[in-house]
Amino acid sequence: MSPLAIIGANGMLAQKVCACAPESFDIHRYDLPDFDMTNREQVIAEMRRLGPSVIINCAAFTNVDGCEEQEALATRVNGEGVANLIAAAKDVGAVLVHISTDYVYSGRAHTPYSEDDPLEPLSAYGRSKLVGERAILQSGYDAYFILRTSWLYGPGGKNFVETMLRLAAEREEMRVVVDQIGTPTYTGDLATAIFALLHTPVPQYGVYNFSNLGECSWHQFAEEIVHLARQENRMLKVQRVLPIRTEEYPLPAVRPSYSVLSKEKFVKVSGMDVPNWKESLKTYMQERC
């Protein structure tokens, strides 16, 4: 079997990646406190010891508002840590799969973002993730996949779906932002997408956008979550899901107002059918029962 290194193995996405990995891979899990991707010597030494064919980086400082207060730390993890991983991948001849974000875009567009659109992050989180992308692009090593994704949810971690379900059980009224548009992404679909790219007959390395199909506001997303929960006869207290504007719910970090990602390049290369976000949300809701 081929050694596969999963970085950030305790996280929400990594759990699905491990579950979806083909049997041809021998999975090795790495995470804090035993493995620190910002420690260059440790990263390179451990990858030399393992000799993986693929390194999948699911690790990141993802607290968007926390990044505003700790941008130096965010840059160290999301930027310098990624530079260490691409150096290790280059050293051992492994393919690096790195998960990035819609936050590298400005959010000012009105049509889905392609991989070649300008990168203008508005937040410390977006800036730190862009540092990581550039570390890969400027490494001189071309065996990599960068997957930009958005609004990620799945089992085994904090996410918007779980927050809405908790609030719906506690409150009669929920207020959710209606003027930020994007696409939810189920971790199971992103994990499948990773292996679809890795298993193309001739790898087409580079940058890809991936999320589920369709688009919605956070408010529409919340309404669909409540709708499905009611269909499953869950005990909910909520009576109203009210739309609010972004300025009515101020947060430290600026969010993109539009971050729908084009999947055209991904579908062309992988041949994968990408599920609509409503289908995948239903899959997740059934999975967590």
Tab-separated table of C-alpha atoms in Angstrom:
chain	number	residue	atom	x	y	z
A	1	MET	CA	0.000	0.000	0.000
A	2	SER	CA	1.066	3.573	-0.665
A	3	PRO	CA	1.706	5.775	2.408
A	4	LEU	CA	-0.700	8.722	2.700
A	5	ALA	CA	0.020	11.501	5.208
A	6	ILE	CA	-3.019	13.385	6.547
A	7	ILE	CA	-2.064	16.679	8.188
A	8	GLY	CA	-4.578	18.062	10.677
A	9	ALA	CA	-5.979	14.562	11.073
A	10	ASN	CA	-8.259	15.397	14.026
A	11	GLY	CA	-10.214	18.007	12.089
A	12	MET	CA	-13.631	17.806	10.477
A	13	LEU	CA	-12.479	17.451	6.875
A	14	ALA	CA	-9.631	15.060	7.663
A	15	GLN	CA	-12.035	12.627	9.295
A	16	LYS	CA	-13.958	12.335	6.028
A	17	VAL	CA	-10.764	12.132	3.981
A	18	CYS	CA	-9.632	9.178	6.084
A	19	ALA	CA	-13.050	7.531	5.744
A	20	CYS	CA	-13.130	8.018	1.951
A	21	ALA	CA	-9.524	7.040	1.222
A	22	PRO	CA	-9.200	4.067	-1.148
A	23	GLU	CA	-7.810	0.856	0.322
A	24	SER	CA	-4.682	1.289	-1.793
A	25	PHE	CA	-3.527	3.953	0.698
A	26	ASP	CA	-1.887	3.293	4.051
A	27	ILE	CA	-3.123	6.230	6.132
A	28	HIS	CA	-0.824	8.012	8.580
A	29	ARG	CA	-2.415	10.729	10.724
A	30	TYR	CA	-0.599	13.856	11.944
A	31	ASP	CA	-1.857	16.604	14.236
A	32	LEU	CA	-0.992	18.722	17.250
A	33	PRO	CA	0.497	18.337	19.793
A	34	ASP	CA	2.720	15.569	18.408
A	35	PHE	CA	3.148	17.079	14.953
A	36	ASP	CA	3.552	20.817	14.346
A	37	MET	CA	3.484	21.842	10.699
A	38	THR	CA	5.149	25.161	11.592
A	39	ASN	CA	8.250	23.233	12.734
A	40	ARG	CA	10.149	22.867	9.453
A	41	GLU	CA	12.738	20.429	10.766
A	42	GLN	CA	10.083	18.150	12.234
A	43	VAL	CA	7.942	18.243	9.071
A	44	ILE	CA	10.796	17.357	6.733
A	45	ALA	CA	12.257	14.715	9.067
A	46	GLU	CA	8.909	12.966	9.530
A	47	MET	CA	8.040	12.985	5.845
A	48	ARG	CA	11.491	11.568	5.057
A	49	ARG	CA	10.877	8.826	7.584
A	50	LEU	CA	7.441	7.983	6.166
A	51	GLY	CA	8.120	8.528	2.471
A	52	PRO	CA	4.485	9.256	1.518
A	53	SER	CA	3.277	9.293	-2.061
A	54	VAL	CA	0.624	11.873	-1.128
A	55	ILE	CA	0.392	14.525	1.600
A	56	ILE	CA	-3.086	15.969	2.204
A	57	ASN	CA	-3.121	19.174	4.232
A	58	CYS	CA	-6.390	19.622	6.099
A	59	ALA	CA	-4.770	21.675	8.875
A	60	ALA	CA	-5.402	25.413	9.204
A	61	PHE	CA	-6.128	28.220	11.627
A	62	THR	CA	-9.772	28.563	10.575
A	63	ASN	CA	-11.180	30.856	13.279
A	64	VAL	CA	-11.917	33.716	10.889
A	65	ASP	CA	-12.478	36.341	13.570
A	66	GLY	CA	-9.642	34.987	15.702
A	67	CYS	CA	-7.314	35.520	12.754
A	68	GLU	CA	-8.038	39.254	12.895
A	69	GLU	CA	-6.645	39.369	16.436
A	70	GLN	CA	-3.798	36.912	15.781
A	71	GLU	CA	-2.778	37.525	12.181
A	72	ALA	CA	0.876	36.669	12.848
A	73	LEU	CA	-0.140	33.255	14.187
A	74	ALA	CA	-2.574	32.739	11.311
A	75	THR	CA	0.173	33.526	8.813
A	76	ARG	CA	2.567	31.180	10.553
A	77	VAL	CA	0.098	28.282	10.396
A	78	ASN	CA	-1.711	28.983	7.125
A	79	GLY	CA	1.325	30.366	5.314
A	80	GLU	CA	4.654	29.231	6.718
A	81	GLY	CA	3.278	25.832	7.711
A	82	VAL	CA	2.215	25.238	4.122
A	83	ALA	CA	5.659	26.316	2.914
A	84	ASN	CA	7.114	23.585	5.139
A	85	LEU	CA	4.760	20.985	3.680
A	86	ILE	CA	5.561	21.823	0.060
A	87	ALA	CA	9.275	21.723	0.912
A	88	ALA	CA	8.796	18.259	2.429
A	89	ALA	CA	6.717	17.106	-0.548
A	90	LYS	CA	9.421	18.288	-2.913
A	91	ASP	CA	12.082	16.571	-0.808
A	92	VAL	CA	10.400	13.138	-0.902
A	93	GLY	CA	8.656	13.428	-4.278
A	94	ALA	CA	5.110	13.369	-2.852
A	95	VAL	CA	2.000	14.997	-4.271
A	96	LEU	CA	0.728	17.774	-1.972
A	97	VAL	CA	-3.017	18.359	-1.725
A	98	HIS	CA	-3.731	21.651	0.022
A	99	ILE	CA	-7.174	22.930	1.040
A	100	SER	CA	-7.672	26.661	0.572
A	101	THR	CA	-10.671	28.964	0.746
A	102	ASP	CA	-13.106	31.276	-1.020
A	103	TYR	CA	-11.782	34.008	1.314
A	104	VAL	CA	-8.843	34.581	-1.036
A	105	TYR	CA	-11.317	36.373	-3.346
A	106	SER	CA	-12.750	39.826	-2.682
A	107	GLY	CA	-16.387	38.742	-2.793
A	108	ARG	CA	-17.276	41.692	-5.020
A	109	ALA	CA	-18.097	39.581	-8.094
A	110	HIS	CA	-21.592	38.695	-9.275
A	111	THR	CA	-20.768	35.519	-11.212
A	112	PRO	CA	-18.999	32.368	-9.959
A	113	TYR	CA	-15.284	32.755	-9.359
A	114	SER	CA	-12.880	30.875	-11.604
A	115	GLU	CA	-9.405	29.791	-10.561
A	116	ASP	CA	-7.858	32.620	-12.595
A	117	ASP	CA	-9.862	35.478	-11.125
A	118	PRO	CA	-7.957	38.145	-9.134
A	119	LEU	CA	-7.132	37.311	-5.527
A	120	GLU	CA	-8.005	40.146	-3.160
A	121	PRO	CA	-8.623	38.825	0.367
A	122	LEU	CA	-10.485	41.183	2.690
A	123	SER	CA	-9.586	39.510	5.987
A	124	ALA	CA	-6.561	38.289	7.918
A	125	TYR	CA	-7.764	34.723	7.388
A	126	GLY	CA	-7.924	35.219	3.623
A	127	ARG	CA	-4.525	36.912	3.569
A	128	SER	CA	-2.925	34.100	5.570
A	129	LYS	CA	-4.399	31.447	3.285
A	130	LEU	CA	-3.118	33.331	0.249
A	131	VAL	CA	0.392	33.267	1.751
A	132	GLY	CA	0.082	29.481	1.848
A	133	GLU	CA	-1.074	29.287	-1.761
A	134	ARG	CA	1.799	31.473	-2.916
A	135	ALA	CA	4.308	29.349	-1.010
A	136	ILE	CA	3.195	26.395	-3.133
A	137	LEU	CA	3.065	28.309	-6.406
A	138	GLN	CA	6.514	29.815	-5.875
A	139	SER	CA	8.157	26.591	-4.652
A	140	GLY	CA	9.321	25.446	-8.071
A	141	TYR	CA	7.521	22.123	-7.470
A	142	ASP	CA	4.529	21.293	-9.634
A	143	ALA	CA	3.081	18.081	-8.117
A	144	TYR	CA	0.317	19.772	-6.134
A	145	PHE	CA	-3.404	20.358	-6.025
A	146	ILE	CA	-4.793	23.472	-4.355
A	147	LEU	CA	-8.547	23.149	-3.739
A	148	ARG	CA	-10.399	26.322	-2.789
A	149	THR	CA	-13.660	25.552	-1.039
A	150	SER	CA	-16.416	27.343	0.865
A	151	TRP	CA	-18.907	27.038	3.730
A	152	LEU	CA	-17.637	23.638	4.825
A	153	TYR	CA	-19.669	21.381	7.111
A	154	GLY	CA	-19.648	17.719	8.074
A	155	PRO	CA	-19.475	15.315	10.999
A	156	GLY	CA	-16.863	15.653	13.682
A	157	GLY	CA	-16.478	19.413	13.955
A	158	LYS	CA	-18.041	22.791	14.631
A	159	ASN	CA	-19.969	24.084	11.620
A	160	PHE	CA	-22.941	26.216	10.580
A	161	VAL	CA	-25.362	23.285	10.337
A	162	GLU	CA	-24.693	22.170	13.892
A	163	THR	CA	-24.938	25.742	15.172
A	164	MET	CA	-28.317	26.271	13.480
A	165	LEU	CA	-29.688	22.976	14.794
A	166	ARG	CA	-28.619	23.899	18.320
A	167	LEU	CA	-30.132	27.378	18.114
A	168	ALA	CA	-33.334	26.045	16.541
A	169	ALA	CA	-33.787	23.781	19.564
A	170	GLU	CA	-33.150	26.639	22.003
A	171	ARG	CA	-34.776	29.745	20.516
A	172	GLU	CA	-38.119	30.737	19.029
A	173	GLU	CA	-36.448	33.273	16.740
A	174	MET	CA	-33.218	33.067	14.753
A	175	ARG	CA	-31.687	35.998	12.849
A	176	VAL	CA	-29.437	35.009	9.931
A	177	VAL	CA	-27.555	37.083	7.365
A	178	VAL	CA	-29.281	37.280	3.980
A	179	ASP	CA	-26.852	39.405	1.914
A	180	GLN	CA	-23.871	37.037	1.821
A	181	ILE	CA	-24.157	34.546	-1.041
A	182	GLY	CA	-22.115	31.389	-1.461
A	183	THR	CA	-22.348	27.602	-1.610
A	184	PRO	CA	-22.269	25.127	1.275
A	185	THR	CA	-19.827	22.228	0.873
A	186	TYR	CA	-20.233	18.823	2.499
A	187	THR	CA	-16.953	17.307	3.675
A	188	GLY	CA	-17.885	13.969	2.127
A	189	ASP	CA	-18.085	15.567	-1.315
A	190	LEU	CA	-14.817	17.479	-0.881
A	191	ALA	CA	-13.055	14.286	0.242
A	192	THR	CA	-14.405	12.490	-2.833
A	193	ALA	CA	-13.216	15.382	-4.999
A	194	ILE	CA	-9.684	15.108	-3.613
A	195	PHE	CA	-9.384	11.457	-4.586
A	196	ALA	CA	-11.058	12.083	-7.946
A	197	LEU	CA	-8.232	14.481	-8.823
A	198	LEU	CA	-5.554	12.168	-7.457
A	199	HIS	CA	-6.860	9.257	-9.532
A	200	THR	CA	-7.112	10.905	-12.938
A	201	PRO	CA	-5.083	8.828	-15.454
A	202	VAL	CA	-2.699	11.732	-16.070
A	203	PRO	CA	-2.693	14.088	-13.069
A	204	GLN	CA	-3.625	17.640	-14.035
A	205	TYR	CA	-1.877	19.445	-11.197
A	206	GLY	CA	-2.791	23.004	-10.281
A	207	VAL	CA	-5.464	25.136	-8.612
A	208	TYR	CA	-9.118	24.055	-8.479
A	209	ASN	CA	-12.302	25.509	-7.048
A	210	PHE	CA	-14.695	23.057	-5.426
A	211	SER	CA	-17.976	23.418	-3.581
A	212	ASN	CA	-21.374	21.856	-4.030
A	213	LEU	CA	-23.558	23.058	-6.907
A	214	GLY	CA	-25.984	25.940	-6.631
A	215	GLU	CA	-25.925	28.995	-4.411
A	216	CYS	CA	-27.773	30.431	-1.446
A	217	SER	CA	-27.558	32.989	1.323
A	218	TRP	CA	-26.753	32.019	4.887
A	219	HIS	CA	-30.433	32.707	5.615
A	220	GLN	CA	-31.587	30.293	2.895
A	221	PHE	CA	-29.105	27.729	4.163
A	222	ALA	CA	-30.524	28.080	7.687
A	223	GLU	CA	-34.105	27.782	6.430
A	224	GLU	CA	-33.266	24.558	4.593
A	225	ILE	CA	-31.579	23.138	7.700
A	226	VAL	CA	-34.690	23.858	9.783
A	227	HIS	CA	-36.962	22.471	7.036
A	228	LEU	CA	-35.077	19.159	6.914
A	229	ALA	CA	-34.937	18.942	10.701
A	230	ARG	CA	-38.725	19.321	10.853
A	231	GLN	CA	-39.134	16.601	8.228
A	232	GLU	CA	-37.161	14.329	10.549
A	233	ASN	CA	-39.544	15.240	13.410
A	234	ARG	CA	-36.792	16.818	15.492
A	235	MET	CA	-37.833	18.717	18.575
A	236	LEU	CA	-37.432	22.355	17.538
A	237	LYS	CA	-38.394	25.506	19.399
A	238	VAL	CA	-37.786	27.935	16.546
A	239	GLN	CA	-40.803	29.634	14.979
A	240	ARG	CA	-39.125	32.271	12.811
A	241	VAL	CA	-35.876	32.452	10.828
A	242	LEU	CA	-35.537	36.169	10.127
A	243	PRO	CA	-33.272	37.633	7.406
A	244	ILE	CA	-30.891	40.369	8.505
A	245	ARG	CA	-28.241	42.469	6.748
A	246	THR	CA	-24.539	42.009	7.378
A	247	GLU	CA	-24.304	45.350	9.189
A	248	GLU	CA	-26.893	44.135	11.707
A	249	TYR	CA	-24.514	41.371	12.828
A	250	PRO	CA	-21.081	43.010	12.959
A	251	LEU	CA	-18.035	40.755	13.285
A	252	PRO	CA	-14.290	41.526	13.422
A	253	ALA	CA	-13.509	39.961	10.021
A	254	VAL	CA	-15.022	41.131	6.717
A	255	ARG	CA	-16.887	38.320	4.963
A	256	PRO	CA	-17.130	38.045	1.163
A	257	SER	CA	-20.576	39.174	0.049
A	258	TYR	CA	-20.447	36.774	-2.927
A	259	SER	CA	-18.219	33.703	-2.974
A	260	VAL	CA	-19.817	31.195	-5.333
A	261	LEU	CA	-17.098	29.068	-6.947
A	262	SER	CA	-17.115	27.799	-10.524
A	263	LYS	CA	-16.646	24.019	-10.715
A	264	GLU	CA	-16.162	24.003	-14.488
A	265	LYS	CA	-12.439	23.221	-14.425
A	266	PHE	CA	-12.817	20.569	-11.728
A	267	VAL	CA	-15.647	18.756	-13.541
A	268	LYS	CA	-13.796	18.836	-16.859
A	269	VAL	CA	-10.664	17.266	-15.359
A	270	SER	CA	-12.205	14.847	-12.835
A	271	GLY	CA	-15.397	13.802	-14.613
A	272	MET	CA	-17.104	13.796	-11.209
A	273	ASP	CA	-20.775	14.644	-10.815
A	274	VAL	CA	-20.965	17.383	-8.179
A	275	PRO	CA	-24.127	17.175	-6.038
A	276	ASN	CA	-26.347	20.190	-5.424
A	277	TRP	CA	-25.936	21.695	-1.971
A	278	LYS	CA	-29.499	20.729	-0.975
A	279	GLU	CA	-28.866	17.072	-1.875
A	280	SER	CA	-25.687	16.992	0.168
A	281	LEU	CA	-27.281	18.730	3.134
A	282	LYS	CA	-29.974	16.036	3.114
A	283	THR	CA	-27.243	13.372	3.009
A	284	TYR	CA	-25.551	14.915	6.027
A	285	MET	CA	-28.776	15.264	7.983
A	286	GLN	CA	-29.521	11.568	7.397
A	287	GLU	CA	-25.944	10.626	8.290
A	288	ARG	CA	-26.045	12.398	11.652
A	289	CYS	CA	-29.318	10.774	12.750
